[in-house]
Amino acid sequence: MKNKNLTFSGVQPTGNLHLGNYLGALKNFVDLQNKMECIYCVVDLHAITVYQKPSELKENILETTAAFLASGLDENKSIIFNQSSVSGHAELAWILNCICRVGWLNRMTQFKDKAGKDKEKASVGLYIYPNLMAADILLYKATHVPVGEDQKQHLELSRDIAQKFNRDFQVENFFPLPEPIIQKNISRVMSLRDGLKKMSKSEESDFARINLRDSKDLIMQKIKKAKTDSLPIPEKKKDLINRPEALNLLNIYSDLTKKSLDVTLNEFQGKDFSVFKKKLSEALIEIVCPVGEKIEKLMKDKTFLQKVLQKGTENAYKIAEENLKKTREIIGLL
Ligand code: AQP
């Protein structure tokens, strides 16, 4: 039996949604909603794997919902809801904890990065986070998962878990093996301060990222201060090897203006970064500021945002319950 095409993806409500989340995930979400059934989730249970101030978490759940809508998601086309409101995510995660092997989790690089040197002090939730992510996807039998390149390893783990479940219980294709959908042009947006680190919400310096709610002036300031090098813009891609900051800014510009990197290099070759940075700021202001303004407007109507989540929860719950019921039967729970 072939599973029907269905997209699932999520974003953590941990504040400071940034250009990496937009180009790496949200933009892709919008493209997919016209191609197949889509479920988009504010993954609040993932957020609490590190401490969140309760009042801020509540606000961030609504702000992430607003960012979904402001980026172009339509609550009448896609299911939009928050993870904790469908308890099946936690139940299936527990079942999958019993499928996944400790050795598999020990290979996850994001845990090593996020837990840092003192792994003993990290929450158990942070360690088993990839199993909850597998549950999010498999609960809906999703076939496609748009993510940034940083999540590729977790997606591969979801496939391994699905495969082991199907094999252990001899239910061929019960859980589909989800396919990652990763942006080709810019799979990982890097920090404006360090071209080898990904742009991230938790980076201490706000100048390392462009937030979706940044003002025009702030965007211009951040790009002006973004790290580059003293060389002019080269003619060929190969000359960007060992120039990660330059490559990152040129990639961002190319993606925003829908040009290939070759065309961008042709446009700016031999020019100084100050000339390029002006154009990059203009492109960012054109794309990011309208999204930020829409988020701002939507945040003024929290009742509407709550209604969107409630409707999404009802629809997500129906699909989740049906799949969970079959899962319980398969594994022999009464
Ligand atoms: N820099 C990035 N480039 C491309 N895609 C990115 N994503 C995140 N950062 C980049 C993608 O955005 C989606 C939502 O991510 P998330 O917020 O759920 O988790 P994350 O990947 O942990 O995001 P951050 O910003 O790095 O948060 P912190 O700092 O809290 O860890 C995902 O599809 C992700 O790939």
XYZ file of C-alpha atoms and ligand atoms in Angstrom:
369
model
C 0.000 0.000 0.000
C 1.439 3.382 -1.016
C 1.001 6.281 1.395
C -0.416 9.489 -0.092
C 1.864 12.514 -0.379
C 1.714 14.644 2.748
C 4.067 17.327 4.036
C 4.845 17.874 7.722
C 7.265 20.348 9.257
C 7.703 22.366 12.415
C 9.376 25.437 13.871
C 10.287 25.891 17.536
C 8.691 28.850 19.325
C 11.968 30.016 20.806
C 11.740 33.672 19.655
C 13.900 35.642 17.221
C 12.698 33.940 14.018
C 15.373 34.812 11.506
C 16.365 34.808 7.855
C 17.691 31.221 8.157
C 14.277 29.995 9.336
C 12.643 31.945 6.493
C 14.896 30.898 3.595
C 15.642 27.416 4.941
C 12.111 26.466 5.981
C 9.159 28.895 5.835
C 9.561 29.860 2.161
C 9.614 26.166 1.264
C 6.494 25.539 3.394
C 4.575 28.067 1.310
C 5.656 26.537 -2.027
C 4.513 23.105 -0.864
C 1.068 24.139 0.331
C -0.038 24.475 -3.297
C 1.319 21.057 -4.238
C 0.020 18.655 -1.578
C -1.715 18.367 1.791
C 0.472 20.120 4.388
C 0.628 20.132 8.177
C 2.717 22.830 9.861
C 3.346 22.722 13.551
C 4.623 25.132 16.193
C 6.758 22.587 18.028
C 6.422 23.840 21.598
C 7.386 20.482 23.176
C 10.725 20.703 21.359
C 11.229 24.242 22.668
C 11.036 23.124 26.321
C 14.003 20.758 25.911
C 15.844 23.866 27.088
C 14.297 26.105 29.774
C 11.763 28.631 28.449
C 10.232 31.364 30.576
C 6.485 30.415 30.622
C 5.204 33.922 29.790
C 7.686 34.217 26.892
C 6.842 30.748 25.596
C 3.139 31.645 25.345
C 3.985 34.788 23.401
C 6.454 32.950 21.151
C 3.899 30.245 20.256
C 1.600 32.963 18.941
C 4.453 34.828 17.259
C 5.574 31.688 15.410
C 1.963 31.148 14.286
C 1.927 34.755 13.082
C 5.221 34.160 11.218
C 3.694 31.149 9.440
C 0.782 33.272 8.233
C 2.920 36.328 7.456
C 5.221 34.199 5.291
C 2.234 33.182 3.167
C 0.779 30.058 4.766
C -2.987 29.922 4.459
C -4.868 28.382 7.384
C -7.588 27.288 4.955
C -5.124 25.309 2.835
C -2.684 23.977 5.443
C -3.234 22.577 8.925
C -1.526 24.958 11.373
C -1.426 24.030 15.071
C 0.795 23.724 18.133
C 2.310 20.353 19.011
C 1.357 20.122 22.710
C -2.340 20.417 21.880
C -2.288 16.974 20.181
C -1.153 14.542 22.877
C -0.475 11.825 20.282
C 2.946 13.424 19.605
C 4.101 12.554 23.125
C 2.516 9.086 23.047
C 4.068 8.076 19.733
C 7.406 9.574 20.855
C 7.383 7.141 23.801
C 6.685 4.192 21.498
C 9.506 5.303 19.202
C 11.858 5.698 22.192
C 11.446 1.935 22.481
C 12.301 1.420 18.797
C 15.275 3.766 18.480
C 18.670 2.437 19.628
C 20.913 4.325 22.068
C 23.775 4.043 19.575
C 21.701 5.856 16.943
C 21.011 8.790 19.268
C 24.651 8.954 20.321
C 25.566 9.851 16.739
C 23.350 12.965 16.602
C 25.612 15.974 16.128
C 22.999 18.575 17.120
C 22.826 17.141 20.655
C 26.607 17.360 20.911
C 26.521 20.994 19.682
C 23.628 22.078 21.897
C 24.642 20.190 25.046
C 28.169 21.588 24.763
C 30.980 20.371 26.979
C 28.826 19.490 29.990
C 26.544 16.807 28.521
C 25.629 15.484 31.989
C 23.708 18.694 32.659
C 21.633 18.631 29.448
C 17.989 17.581 29.787
C 17.011 14.040 28.826
C 14.474 15.747 26.537
C 17.275 17.361 24.534
C 18.898 13.942 24.087
C 15.728 12.223 22.855
C 14.550 15.278 20.852
C 15.132 13.434 17.520
C 12.657 10.705 18.578
C 9.985 13.327 19.233
C 10.749 14.766 15.802
C 10.315 11.294 14.268
C 6.981 10.988 16.113
C 5.833 14.406 14.781
C 6.412 13.216 11.224
C 5.247 9.614 11.500
C 2.106 10.476 13.491
C 0.683 11.901 10.254
C 2.477 9.385 7.990
C 4.145 12.363 6.303
C 6.077 11.593 3.126
C 7.829 14.974 2.673
C 9.576 17.152 5.259
C 10.883 20.604 4.286
C 13.810 21.444 6.601
C 17.069 23.327 6.672
C 20.196 21.284 6.036
C 20.948 21.236 9.791
C 18.011 18.854 10.301
C 19.069 16.325 7.653
C 20.624 13.930 10.171
C 17.443 13.915 12.293
C 15.402 13.142 9.178
C 17.661 10.206 8.387
C 17.078 8.937 11.921
C 13.290 9.233 11.408
C 13.665 7.040 8.318
C 15.700 4.455 10.274
C 13.086 4.396 13.054
C 10.207 4.012 10.555
C 12.052 1.203 8.806
C 12.801 -0.664 12.054
C 9.190 -0.337 13.240
C 7.860 -1.677 9.906
C 10.354 -4.552 10.003
C 9.971 -5.478 13.697
C 6.169 -5.665 13.437
C 6.111 -6.931 9.831
C 3.928 -4.093 8.579
C 5.519 -3.174 5.268
C 5.101 0.551 4.425
C 2.961 1.232 7.539
C 5.139 4.221 8.260
C 6.420 5.843 5.042
C 10.120 6.706 4.918
C 9.967 10.530 4.932
C 11.940 12.450 2.302
C 13.721 15.661 3.343
C 13.100 18.654 1.081
C 16.113 20.920 1.380
C 16.548 24.220 -0.478
C 19.136 23.773 -3.200
C 20.540 27.291 -3.524
C 20.992 28.058 0.145
C 20.540 25.021 2.364
C 22.153 26.659 5.411
C 22.165 30.411 6.070
C 25.282 31.245 8.043
C 25.903 33.736 10.845
C 26.748 37.310 9.820
C 29.636 37.176 12.312
C 31.129 33.797 11.441
C 30.606 32.167 8.048
C 31.287 28.716 9.481
C 28.448 28.849 12.058
C 24.762 28.640 11.127
C 22.540 31.643 11.715
C 20.612 30.753 14.856
C 18.082 32.120 17.339
C 20.209 31.260 20.332
C 23.382 33.024 19.117
C 24.131 35.642 21.741
C 24.883 38.530 19.395
C 21.798 39.910 17.659
C 24.162 41.217 14.955
C 24.813 37.609 13.873
C 21.336 37.306 12.363
C 18.600 39.171 10.502
C 15.389 38.753 12.502
C 12.106 38.765 10.625
C 10.953 41.696 12.797
C 14.059 43.857 12.319
C 13.466 47.422 11.111
C 14.922 48.761 7.849
C 17.553 50.751 9.734
C 18.606 47.765 11.800
C 18.919 45.561 8.700
C 21.144 48.186 7.065
C 23.291 48.447 10.205
C 23.627 44.666 10.530
C 24.648 44.218 6.895
C 27.098 47.122 7.127
C 28.734 45.420 10.123
C 28.533 41.871 8.660
C 31.963 40.248 8.536
C 33.625 40.069 5.095
C 37.250 40.202 4.009
C 39.469 42.753 2.333
C 39.403 41.184 -1.143
C 37.013 42.382 -3.878
C 34.179 40.169 -5.137
C 35.655 37.471 -7.404
C 34.577 36.434 -10.887
C 34.409 32.682 -10.282
C 32.747 30.509 -7.606
C 35.989 28.604 -7.038
C 37.578 31.827 -5.777
C 35.114 31.856 -2.874
C 36.692 28.763 -1.327
C 38.059 29.766 2.093
C 35.931 32.941 2.047
C 32.859 31.645 3.986
C 31.485 35.056 5.012
C 31.664 36.392 1.446
C 30.054 33.224 0.094
C 27.234 33.426 2.654
C 26.308 37.035 1.794
C 26.461 36.347 -1.945
C 24.301 33.234 -1.498
C 21.721 35.187 0.521
C 21.544 37.879 -2.167
C 21.221 35.276 -4.947
C 18.403 33.484 -3.156
C 16.491 36.673 -2.367
C 16.755 37.967 -5.925
C 16.145 34.502 -7.471
C 19.463 34.607 -9.327
C 22.133 31.950 -9.564
C 25.425 32.575 -7.761
C 27.131 32.825 -11.180
C 24.798 35.653 -12.240
C 25.389 37.468 -8.933
C 29.171 37.135 -9.335
C 28.892 38.460 -12.859
C 26.943 41.480 -11.548
C 29.404 42.362 -8.773
C 32.808 40.959 -9.837
C 35.706 43.269 -9.055
C 33.491 45.526 -6.916
C 34.034 46.361 -3.315
C 31.816 44.796 -0.627
C 30.409 48.208 0.341
C 28.677 48.432 -3.061
C 27.325 44.881 -2.774
C 26.174 45.350 0.823
C 23.976 48.277 -0.221
C 22.195 46.085 -2.773
C 21.946 43.211 -0.298
C 20.318 45.499 2.295
C 17.792 46.674 -0.314
C 16.907 43.073 -1.231
C 16.536 42.123 2.434
C 14.360 45.136 3.198
C 12.114 44.302 0.226
C 11.578 40.679 1.294
C 11.935 40.636 5.090
C 10.264 43.895 6.175
C 6.783 43.109 4.756
C 6.884 39.754 6.609
C 7.916 41.507 9.838
C 5.166 44.114 9.421
C 2.551 41.373 8.917
C 3.782 39.543 12.048
C 3.454 42.802 13.979
C -0.108 43.317 12.721
C -1.170 39.718 13.431
C 0.240 39.893 16.968
C -2.307 42.633 17.674
C -5.122 40.074 17.169
C -4.240 37.172 19.435
C -7.826 35.872 19.465
C -7.540 35.293 15.717
C -4.194 33.481 16.124
C -5.670 31.270 18.853
C -8.626 30.437 16.583
C -6.228 29.421 13.777
C -4.421 27.076 16.191
C -7.672 25.645 17.534
C -8.997 24.832 14.073
C -5.658 23.273 13.125
C -5.616 21.207 16.320
C -9.042 19.736 15.579
C -7.971 18.680 12.079
C -4.556 17.381 13.154
C -6.113 15.414 16.033
C -8.395 13.438 13.684
C -5.490 12.237 11.521
C -3.254 11.589 14.536
C -5.867 9.527 16.394
C -6.578 7.307 13.424
C -2.875 6.546 12.909
C -2.250 6.075 16.640
C -5.148 3.644 16.944
C -3.575 1.458 14.237
C -0.138 1.806 15.836
C -1.466 0.639 19.224
C -3.112 -2.379 17.553
C 0.088 -3.262 15.664
C 2.240 -3.303 18.779
C -0.313 -5.258 20.814
C -1.643 -2.632 23.214
C -5.243 -3.230 24.266
N 20.618 28.991 9.573
C 19.674 28.250 8.997
N 19.700 28.035 7.666
C 18.728 27.293 7.062
N 17.681 26.750 7.732
C 17.625 26.943 9.064
N 16.758 26.548 10.008
C 17.147 27.014 11.219
N 18.273 27.721 11.086
C 18.609 27.694 9.766
C 15.575 25.741 9.736
O 14.438 26.391 10.276
C 13.504 25.400 10.699
C 13.027 25.700 12.078
O 14.116 25.589 12.965
P 13.860 25.525 14.523
O 13.641 26.854 15.052
O 12.780 24.576 14.814
O 15.180 24.874 15.093
P 16.699 25.150 14.862
O 17.139 24.499 13.609
O 17.374 24.686 16.098
O 16.776 26.728 14.686
P 17.799 27.714 15.336
O 17.542 29.068 14.838
O 19.192 27.213 15.178
O 17.400 27.700 16.855
P 18.305 27.499 18.104
O 19.289 28.600 18.111
O 17.306 27.591 19.221
O 18.933 26.155 17.962
C 14.189 24.037 10.576
O 13.747 23.393 9.401
C 15.646 24.388 10.450
O 16.340 23.447 9.682
